[in-house]
Amino acid sequence: MGKSSDPWERRDAERARFRKKQGEPLDLFDELQRSQRPLGLLICLAVLLAAEIPLISSIVRLFLSVGAVVGLLLLLASCRDYAEPFQRYVRRGPTVAWAVCLLWGGVSFFLAPDRTVALGEGIRLLAGAGAYLVTSYALRERRELGLALGGILAIACGIALYDIAHFAQKIGFTNHFTADNISILGTHESIGSLLALLLPLALGLGLSGALPDWARLAAQAVVLILGFAWIMTRCRSAWLGGSIGLLLIGYLFWRYPPLSKKKEHRGAHSWRQKITSPIVIVIGALVVMALVGGLAPLLSNRVTGLVNLLEDGSLGIRMIMWSGGLRMLSLKPLFGWGLGSYLLLQGRWTNLGDGPEQVTLNGTGHQNIAHNYYVQWAAETGVVGLFLLLFSVFVLLFSGWRALARVRDPGERTLLIACLAALSGGLVEVNGSPAFQFCGVWAVFWSLAGVLMGVIRQTGEDPLPHRARFGYGIVALAAALICGGAVWLGKLLWDPRGQPRGVFQIMERTHGPYYPGETVRWRALYRNGWGKEQGSHPATTWVTPVWFEQGGSRVPRPVKSQEWALWREEFNASDLLRGFSELSLRLPPGETGMLQVQAGFEDEFGRTYSASRVVDVVEAPPAKKKPTAKLQPH
């Protein structure tokens, strides 16, 4: 036979000459070659998570995110063969809905008010797309899927161990424990979302009898590490999402037990086996670690706030953020305001966080995020984008649930149950968390979604079975009802009827008389119709101050001074997201007259207010001569 003309086939034939026979010791280099696709995926995910570390400069984090996205796309392009033909792959229900949702995100990019902010959101969407395509389309075998899951858990363990060590060494049991110093990823919400997503996954692997003993024991150790860090985060949305995932793990293991063939015909477990079962050991260890690890006094306030939700200040702030996003949706219900628009414009409806100028120049943080991914995505992409997102994730979960009854292999059923529970908990958790706005957690979520698709593919069912079309219709109806309810609620919140108008005014922060060359400072104040004072930043718009000359022309002219600036002063120590808008101006030397400053304000219902203030600038009195000190003789 002549040599093949295909260079890929020649390369495989050459490697086969040196491949070790069955039973011979494993070659580490050969194993790395076989696992190059999952290892490349894990490297890219680790880089994306590193891009969330606030200790790294913003420009370096941007390069890390872009580099990881490019790496995922190159990894996908470098694959010689994929898990299945492309035509069959794109016909699968979850993939079709996901692809259309991604394309609509690209359309929203061109509708964005600021392309720079939208570019950051576009990079995040591409990170999730690359992770999903690699896991669902490039990883062919169950071994590769399992290696990808194990690597993701190993990365999470490294982050959790660092945070636990930081808690023990830097914070201690007696010092103040705040949300800003809890994790290497930043606040408690970022790490809490990651742990809430992966803890059910690790528990599902640790409870399965289909895995080897060493793998099951390693997974149980991972549960202890992630579980302790999960409790330590004190993030209530992460507690809720993780608890949903853990409860779903218990139900699915009871309903579809992934037992190995050796254990399928055993009788009922004895009471000793129940006491020593992995789930009892794991729960008991977590309770002991929480009690003796110094977490009990730290958790008491968070648990109290979780019970008394109406008295929780953070819930009130989130309600303002959510209502602002729904009002944005009600004003542009079909297409939304464009990708990244919530970060820029939310202050017009919430009076929280930073204004558009500050976001454009310096960026922003959690204060300009809606802390509800569905609300923020709806405000930016409209009803069309919200429907596509909900339909894609609902179809994904629906397909995974249908596959449970068809999967017979215990290992595949374990992966399916673990991914279903993890994804369900993550989707619940982001109702009160900003985690999906960051590339790392977003890419991890879609990596698990891709693993779920890979396991569904192993069932061999037709991509679009006729008997599943009724279920797809129910899923689409549920997504449509949620979208309609969001628009209706936004219209209800936007209705100003029954809400009295507030009062807007400008107050001087400095006291006169004012002389040329001095600095004058004003503050914008707003009280709603019920007399409650609210923050005035960033909804206040200041007008350039003008002069009215005394004894001359009454035509105003702009002040010829470049030394003026806008300030944001904190509302109070317990509400750092609100702030007063202030203006400071250094009076030009040698000019006197009347100085007028004016500002406009827009409340949460779109009603406009205006206020002005006039001060007199007079000539400075002659400086008094200081008496000279007389020299005294020694």
XYZ file of C-alpha atoms in Angstrom:
634
model
C 0.000 0.000 0.000
C 1.161 3.456 -0.792
C 1.416 6.149 1.743
C -1.709 8.194 2.445
C -1.841 11.715 1.050
C -3.583 13.013 4.171
C -0.934 14.500 6.532
C -3.164 13.831 9.556
C -3.418 10.137 8.697
C 0.348 9.911 8.161
C 0.905 11.494 11.569
C -1.455 9.020 13.270
C 0.215 6.077 11.531
C 3.645 7.265 12.631
C 2.498 7.645 16.226
C 0.899 4.195 16.182
C 4.328 2.634 15.575
C 5.560 3.920 18.934
C 2.319 3.546 20.901
C 2.593 1.267 23.904
C 0.709 -1.995 23.905
C -2.065 -2.760 26.384
C -0.668 -3.671 29.797
C 2.572 -1.732 29.424
C 3.330 1.187 31.757
C 1.652 4.474 30.831
C 3.662 7.115 29.073
C 3.126 10.558 30.594
C 3.797 12.312 27.303
C 1.302 10.099 25.514
C -1.305 10.800 28.201
C -0.782 14.527 27.813
C -1.278 14.240 24.075
C -4.506 12.327 24.563
C -5.728 14.926 27.053
C -4.571 18.053 25.257
C -8.105 19.320 24.545
C -9.414 19.184 28.142
C -6.089 20.507 29.424
C -6.265 23.430 27.015
C -9.819 24.132 28.188
C -8.725 24.104 31.830
C -5.858 26.494 31.166
C -8.208 28.957 29.493
C -10.732 28.701 32.346
C -7.979 29.280 34.912
C -6.866 32.398 33.035
C -10.458 33.696 32.895
C -10.829 33.214 36.642
C -7.488 34.947 37.189
C -8.889 37.906 35.227
C -11.397 38.419 38.080
C -8.677 39.047 40.688
C -8.945 42.729 41.707
C -5.291 42.846 42.813
C -4.285 42.664 39.148
C -4.429 45.892 37.183
C -7.381 46.422 34.872
C -5.298 46.437 31.697
C -3.667 43.113 32.612
C -7.065 41.593 33.378
C -8.312 42.742 29.991
C -5.379 41.069 28.242
C -5.968 37.892 30.250
C -9.626 37.771 29.229
C -8.897 38.408 25.571
C -6.043 35.889 25.577
C -8.233 33.192 27.125
C -11.004 33.807 24.591
C -8.523 33.591 21.719
C -7.108 30.404 23.268
C -10.540 28.785 23.385
C -11.215 29.635 19.762
C -7.793 28.359 18.680
C -8.354 25.169 20.651
C -11.622 24.664 18.840
C -10.082 25.399 15.442
C -7.094 23.079 16.014
C -9.221 19.974 16.513
C -8.987 17.535 13.638
C -12.280 15.764 14.336
C -15.220 16.594 16.537
C -17.732 14.673 18.593
C -20.310 14.478 15.796
C -21.014 15.940 12.338
C -21.716 19.639 12.369
C -25.131 19.285 10.723
C -26.263 16.904 13.447
C -24.767 19.057 16.172
C -26.565 22.253 15.176
C -29.906 20.437 14.974
C -29.921 19.772 18.699
C -32.497 21.896 20.498
C -30.270 23.466 23.174
C -27.545 24.320 20.680
C -29.947 26.007 18.260
C -31.521 28.163 20.991
C -28.110 28.995 22.456
C -26.686 30.013 19.061
C -29.619 32.330 18.300
C -29.276 33.923 21.755
C -25.559 34.502 21.126
C -26.270 36.078 17.748
C -28.826 38.402 19.336
C -26.139 39.475 21.790
C -24.027 40.438 18.768
C -26.902 42.496 17.381
C -27.268 44.265 20.746
C -23.585 45.210 20.526
C -24.389 47.556 17.636
C -27.306 49.061 19.575
C -25.112 49.929 22.559
C -24.724 53.598 23.597
C -20.992 53.089 24.214
C -19.011 50.554 22.180
C -16.135 50.428 24.669
C -18.340 49.181 27.503
C -20.182 46.907 25.083
C -16.860 45.397 23.995
C -16.256 44.134 27.534
C -19.660 42.470 27.526
C -18.924 41.008 24.100
C -15.699 39.439 25.384
C -17.672 37.837 28.212
C -20.202 36.370 25.776
C -17.403 34.990 23.602
C -15.755 33.408 26.647
C -18.930 31.494 27.451
C -19.416 30.582 23.784
C -15.894 29.208 23.452
C -16.173 27.150 26.635
C -19.529 25.712 25.551
C -18.354 24.816 22.058
C -15.189 23.109 23.299
C -16.957 20.960 25.889
C -20.034 20.118 23.806
C -18.471 19.767 20.365
C -14.718 19.152 20.687
C -14.574 16.731 23.659
C -15.567 13.381 22.214
C -15.205 10.769 24.953
C -16.644 10.452 28.430
C -13.081 10.299 29.701
C -12.401 13.799 28.330
C -15.614 15.135 29.858
C -14.709 13.656 33.234
C -11.197 15.090 33.034
C -12.624 18.534 32.299
C -14.950 18.337 35.323
C -12.151 17.101 37.571
C -9.886 19.927 36.462
C -12.569 22.542 37.105
C -13.041 21.166 40.621
C -9.269 21.217 41.159
C -9.101 24.904 40.162
C -11.978 25.707 42.534
C -10.214 23.804 45.337
C -7.095 25.891 44.836
C -9.110 29.108 45.111
C -11.002 27.826 48.164
C -7.820 26.732 49.961
C -6.230 30.132 49.354
C -9.313 31.874 50.759
C -9.395 29.601 53.813
C -5.718 30.280 54.485
C -6.302 34.011 54.021
C -9.177 33.863 56.497
C -7.050 32.074 59.086
C -3.837 34.088 58.703
C -4.886 37.601 57.739
C -8.373 37.937 59.203
C -8.403 35.642 62.199
C -11.341 34.990 64.466
C -11.467 38.361 66.206
C -10.795 40.933 63.477
C -13.406 42.533 61.262
C -14.550 40.243 58.437
C -15.930 42.181 55.474
C -17.163 41.248 52.039
C -14.250 43.018 50.348
C -11.449 40.961 51.905
C -12.970 37.505 51.797
C -11.592 36.057 48.559
C -8.847 36.398 46.015
C -11.629 36.878 43.442
C -12.845 40.019 45.208
C -16.121 40.133 47.080
C -18.062 37.282 48.635
C -20.527 37.227 45.738
C -17.977 36.185 43.100
C -16.495 33.291 45.045
C -19.900 32.367 46.474
C -21.385 31.957 43.001
C -18.499 29.771 41.864
C -18.784 27.541 44.920
C -22.581 27.325 44.694
C -22.148 26.140 41.115
C -19.495 23.505 41.823
C -20.425 22.180 45.266
C -23.415 20.127 43.984
C -21.206 18.854 41.177
C -18.569 17.591 43.618
C -21.190 16.047 45.904
C -22.777 14.216 42.988
C -19.432 12.672 42.049
C -18.654 11.850 45.674
C -21.936 9.987 46.219
C -21.815 7.907 43.063
C -21.080 4.220 43.322
C -20.126 4.094 39.646
C -16.794 5.846 40.145
C -13.602 4.140 41.345
C -12.958 4.314 45.066
C -10.045 6.736 44.706
C -12.107 9.110 42.558
C -15.068 8.996 44.927
C -12.864 9.675 47.978
C -11.153 12.547 46.178
C -14.559 14.036 45.320
C -15.654 13.785 48.951
C -12.508 15.607 50.039
C -13.308 18.288 47.483
C -16.816 18.584 48.965
C -15.332 19.287 52.400
C -13.044 22.013 51.044
C -15.630 23.676 48.838
C -18.362 23.266 51.454
C -16.379 25.021 54.168
C -15.434 27.865 51.817
C -19.074 28.050 50.658
C -20.271 28.527 54.233
C -17.446 30.983 54.906
C -18.508 33.295 52.070
C -21.630 34.427 53.985
C -23.299 35.090 50.614
C -27.016 34.425 50.989
C -27.727 34.108 47.277
C -24.918 31.537 47.055
C -26.378 29.686 50.042
C -29.755 29.589 48.337
C -28.441 28.447 44.970
C -26.119 25.867 46.487
C -28.887 24.495 48.695
C -31.159 24.111 45.661
C -28.420 22.188 43.881
C -27.740 19.944 46.885
C -31.433 19.149 47.341
C -31.734 18.349 43.653
C -28.730 16.028 43.923
C -30.479 14.112 46.701
C -33.728 13.824 44.754
C -32.106 12.734 41.486
C -29.927 10.137 43.214
C -33.037 8.745 44.881
C -35.061 8.815 41.649
C -32.307 7.661 39.257
C -29.642 5.876 41.359
C -26.408 5.540 39.303
C -25.307 2.267 40.904
C -22.569 0.123 39.451
C -23.442 -3.347 38.214
C -21.925 -4.936 41.288
C -24.229 -2.958 43.553
C -27.483 -3.120 41.591
C -28.652 -6.404 43.103
C -27.693 -5.782 46.703
C -30.359 -5.625 49.365
C -31.307 -2.731 51.537
C -28.546 -0.937 53.389
C -28.185 -1.719 57.044
C -28.299 0.995 59.652
C -24.500 0.908 59.897
C -24.160 1.527 56.185
C -26.576 4.468 56.415
C -24.651 6.038 59.283
C -21.326 5.650 57.476
C -22.665 6.738 54.094
C -20.713 9.510 52.335
C -23.503 12.081 52.575
C -23.776 11.699 56.362
C -20.007 11.971 56.770
C -19.806 15.046 54.546
C -22.687 16.872 56.255
C -21.344 16.039 59.709
C -17.860 17.237 58.789
C -19.191 20.517 57.420
C -21.201 21.159 60.591
C -18.190 20.472 62.803
C -15.914 22.674 60.677
C -18.417 25.529 60.773
C -18.831 25.328 64.550
C -15.228 24.908 65.629
C -13.702 26.896 62.772
C -14.741 30.274 64.158
C -17.565 30.847 61.680
C -20.512 30.705 64.079
C -20.339 34.366 65.242
C -19.653 35.525 61.691
C -22.715 33.756 60.303
C -25.226 34.913 62.891
C -25.915 38.317 61.310
C -26.260 36.851 57.839
C -28.704 34.198 58.997
C -30.714 36.834 60.856
C -30.885 38.928 57.702
C -31.942 35.883 55.696
C -34.852 35.269 58.089
C -35.901 38.918 58.307
C -35.700 39.834 54.629
C -37.938 42.884 54.939
C -35.526 44.454 57.421
C -32.437 43.739 55.333
C -30.859 46.853 53.823
C -29.074 44.989 51.032
C -32.381 43.552 49.820
C -33.793 47.065 49.621
C -30.839 48.171 47.495
C -31.317 45.172 45.218
C -35.003 45.968 44.851
C -34.057 49.436 43.610
C -31.584 47.918 41.134
C -34.127 45.392 39.869
C -36.900 47.974 39.523
C -34.523 50.246 37.590
C -33.760 47.444 35.135
C -37.444 46.648 34.686
C -38.201 50.319 34.038
C -35.493 50.365 31.378
C -37.150 47.317 29.817
C -40.588 48.963 29.854
C -39.274 52.008 27.959
C -37.628 49.927 25.192
C -39.350 46.562 25.516
C -38.515 44.980 22.171
C -34.789 45.489 21.526
C -33.562 46.981 24.799
C -30.958 49.705 25.278
C -27.971 47.817 23.883
C -25.206 45.637 25.287
C -23.590 47.133 28.402
C -26.151 49.931 28.642
C -27.221 49.078 32.191
C -23.714 49.826 33.503
C -23.876 53.275 31.929
C -27.471 54.385 32.352
C -28.831 52.695 35.462
C -28.256 55.785 37.621
C -31.077 57.618 35.835
C -33.585 55.234 37.438
C -31.847 54.029 40.592
C -29.794 57.045 41.809
C -27.111 54.530 42.795
C -23.530 53.879 41.817
C -21.549 55.825 39.225
C -22.585 58.073 36.378
C -21.930 57.523 32.656
C -18.862 59.785 32.584
C -17.174 57.964 35.452
C -17.970 54.549 33.961
C -16.541 55.578 30.596
C -13.345 57.055 32.031
C -12.577 54.916 35.087
C -14.855 51.885 34.870
C -17.105 50.731 37.674
C -17.738 47.812 40.001
C -20.601 45.934 41.604
C -22.456 49.171 42.361
C -23.548 49.518 38.725
C -24.583 45.885 38.250
C -28.209 44.854 38.700
C -27.365 41.833 40.922
C -29.889 39.889 38.845
C -28.599 38.618 35.539
C -32.032 38.161 33.979
C -33.120 41.737 34.758
C -29.885 43.249 33.458
C -29.912 41.114 30.310
C -33.551 42.090 29.690
C -32.798 45.798 30.055
C -29.914 45.533 27.588
C -31.357 43.133 24.987
C -35.109 43.568 25.408
C -37.840 40.968 25.404
C -36.231 39.223 22.436
C -32.972 38.670 24.288
C -34.670 37.623 27.521
C -36.858 35.103 25.708
C -33.894 33.578 23.865
C -31.867 33.293 27.074
C -34.679 31.683 29.058
C -35.618 29.390 26.185
C -32.023 28.199 25.730
C -31.453 27.340 29.392
C -34.935 25.811 29.777
C -34.418 23.614 26.727
C -31.012 22.588 28.057
C -32.454 21.479 31.394
C -35.447 19.856 29.695
C -33.172 17.823 27.395
C -31.030 16.732 30.325
C -34.078 15.685 32.327
C -35.399 13.617 29.404
C -32.013 11.939 28.970
C -32.023 10.659 32.573
C -34.565 7.977 31.734
C -32.545 6.770 28.725
C -29.007 6.734 30.117
C -28.068 3.270 31.345
C -24.360 3.641 31.966
C -23.799 4.500 35.669
C -20.873 6.811 34.938
C -22.784 8.817 32.339
C -25.803 9.030 34.612
C -23.586 10.371 37.393
C -22.218 13.121 35.160
C -25.729 13.951 33.944
C -27.183 14.227 37.461
C -24.242 16.270 38.759
C -24.381 18.766 35.868
C -28.175 19.102 36.050
C -28.065 19.922 39.757
C -25.139 22.311 39.385
C -26.712 24.229 36.503
C -30.080 24.451 38.254
C -28.480 25.856 41.403
C -26.462 28.354 39.365
C -29.527 29.601 37.507
C -31.307 30.197 40.819
C -28.273 31.829 42.425
C -27.833 34.585 39.821
C -31.258 35.997 40.725
C -29.435 37.926 43.451
C -25.800 37.836 42.363
C -23.661 39.657 39.755
C -21.469 36.593 39.068
C -22.538 36.034 35.451
C -21.296 39.531 34.570
C -17.716 38.261 34.962
C -15.937 36.068 32.434
C -14.680 33.380 34.817
C -17.897 32.172 36.446
C -19.799 32.698 33.184
C -17.363 30.429 31.300
C -17.472 27.765 34.031
C -21.270 27.695 33.847
C -21.276 27.145 30.091
C -18.533 24.552 30.419
C -20.866 22.512 32.635
C -23.651 23.103 30.099
C -21.375 21.723 27.393
C -20.583 18.645 29.487
C -24.318 18.109 29.919
C -24.744 18.287 26.143
C -21.889 15.816 25.701
C -23.591 13.286 27.975
C -26.936 13.800 26.188
C -25.159 13.042 22.932
C -24.018 9.666 24.311
C -27.645 8.495 24.410
C -27.698 8.378 20.592
C -31.169 9.889 20.302
C -32.164 11.925 17.267
C -31.351 15.636 17.803
C -34.994 16.716 17.301
C -37.260 13.831 18.324
C -40.927 14.244 17.481
C -42.081 13.217 20.943
C -40.119 16.093 22.500
C -41.692 18.870 20.454
C -44.608 19.240 22.860
C -42.115 19.730 25.695
C -40.268 22.367 23.669
C -43.585 24.174 23.192
C -44.249 24.176 26.937
C -40.740 25.533 27.543
C -41.285 28.309 24.987
C -44.627 29.210 26.567
C -43.036 29.435 30.024
C -40.268 31.709 28.696
C -42.846 33.903 26.929
C -44.950 34.240 30.094
C -41.916 35.310 32.101
C -41.018 37.925 29.469
C -44.572 39.285 29.430
C -44.622 39.432 33.212
C -41.335 41.363 33.251
C -42.674 43.999 30.816
C -45.946 44.314 32.753
C -44.106 44.713 36.037
C -41.833 47.349 34.517
C -44.835 49.319 33.274
C -46.385 49.070 36.723
C -43.228 50.353 38.394
C -42.915 53.167 35.849
C -46.429 54.467 36.489
C -46.104 57.669 38.569
C -49.799 57.829 39.443
C -50.294 57.881 43.176
C -46.689 58.996 43.723
C -46.401 62.667 44.776
C -43.623 64.783 43.341
C -40.500 65.304 45.378
C -38.441 68.399 46.148
C -35.053 69.139 44.552
C -32.784 71.951 45.743
C -29.161 73.120 45.799
C -27.426 73.911 49.076
C -24.122 75.657 49.694
C -21.444 73.548 51.330
C -19.288 76.610 52.003
C -20.276 79.866 53.630
C -19.825 83.421 52.339
C -18.936 86.134 51.911
C -17.045 84.991 48.841
C -13.996 86.720 47.400
C -12.235 86.231 44.044
C -9.923 83.215 44.047
C -11.831 81.290 46.727
C -13.536 77.891 46.251
C -17.306 77.523 46.399
C -18.983 74.143 46.820
C -22.631 73.175 46.244
C -24.589 69.995 46.998
C -27.702 68.698 45.228
C -30.407 67.429 47.599
C -33.562 65.485 46.780
C -36.483 64.364 48.936
C -39.198 62.189 47.467
C -42.910 62.885 47.771
C -43.020 61.192 51.161
C -40.286 63.431 52.589
C -37.535 60.801 52.588
C -34.090 62.007 51.574
C -32.454 60.056 48.755
C -29.144 60.144 46.961
C -28.805 62.684 44.159
C -25.884 61.071 42.328
C -25.709 60.240 39.421
C -29.163 61.520 38.369
C -28.133 65.184 38.798
C -26.998 67.145 35.738
C -25.073 70.338 36.487
C -25.124 73.375 34.194
C -21.992 75.453 33.681
C -22.017 78.332 36.237
C -22.572 81.838 34.808
C -21.779 85.437 35.875
C -24.150 88.378 36.303
C -21.950 91.476 36.538
C -22.936 94.047 39.106
C -23.844 97.498 37.821
C -23.303 96.527 34.201
C -24.875 94.262 31.613
C -27.345 91.740 33.005
C -26.568 89.264 30.212
C -25.101 86.147 31.790
C -21.759 84.805 30.603
C -19.977 81.548 31.474
C -17.433 81.610 34.242
C -13.876 81.723 32.856
C -12.450 79.143 35.186
C -11.269 75.632 34.443
C -10.907 74.671 38.109
C -14.317 73.127 38.642
C -15.119 69.482 39.329
C -17.971 67.127 40.195
C -17.817 65.158 43.409
C -19.678 62.240 44.903
C -20.105 62.278 48.663
C -21.306 59.170 50.499
C -24.902 59.165 51.638
C -24.053 57.614 55.016
C -21.741 54.979 56.420
C -24.286 52.175 56.095
C -25.389 52.954 52.520
C -22.267 53.324 50.391
C -24.063 52.854 47.070
C -25.946 56.133 47.394
C -24.259 59.490 47.213
C -24.813 63.230 46.983
C -23.802 65.013 43.808
C -21.577 68.023 44.532
C -19.993 70.736 42.414
C -16.917 72.719 43.417
C -15.646 75.841 41.632
C -12.611 78.025 42.223
C -13.652 81.610 41.565
C -11.511 83.406 39.000
C -9.296 86.068 40.547
C -10.096 89.711 39.959
C -13.758 89.207 39.018
C -16.800 90.147 41.094
C -20.516 89.921 40.573
C -23.323 87.448 41.081
C -22.583 83.795 40.365
C -25.438 81.451 39.453
C -25.280 77.671 39.444
C -28.105 75.482 38.124
C -28.770 71.734 38.066
C -31.435 69.360 36.807
C -32.619 66.112 38.319
C -34.685 63.139 37.101
C -36.450 60.899 39.595
C -37.146 57.182 39.228
C -40.422 57.861 37.387
C -38.807 60.049 34.717
C -40.104 63.328 36.152
C -37.667 66.237 35.827
C -36.755 68.889 38.403
C -34.531 71.958 38.311
C -32.995 74.188 40.948
C -30.595 77.150 41.012
C -28.539 79.084 43.516
C -27.027 82.591 43.363
C -24.105 83.856 45.448
C -22.428 87.272 45.565
C -18.713 87.621 44.930
C -17.362 90.861 46.367
C -13.983 92.490 46.513
C -11.722 91.203 49.226
C -11.106 93.669 52.075
C -7.565 95.049 52.365
C -5.354 92.706 54.273
C -4.505 93.871 57.746
C -0.838 94.348 58.414
C 0.558 91.982 60.967
C 2.440 93.659 63.829
C 6.167 93.123 63.586
C 7.801 91.449 66.532
C 10.277 93.622 68.442
C 13.664 92.230 69.216
C 14.352 92.030 72.898
C 17.877 92.474 74.123
C 19.434 89.471 75.730
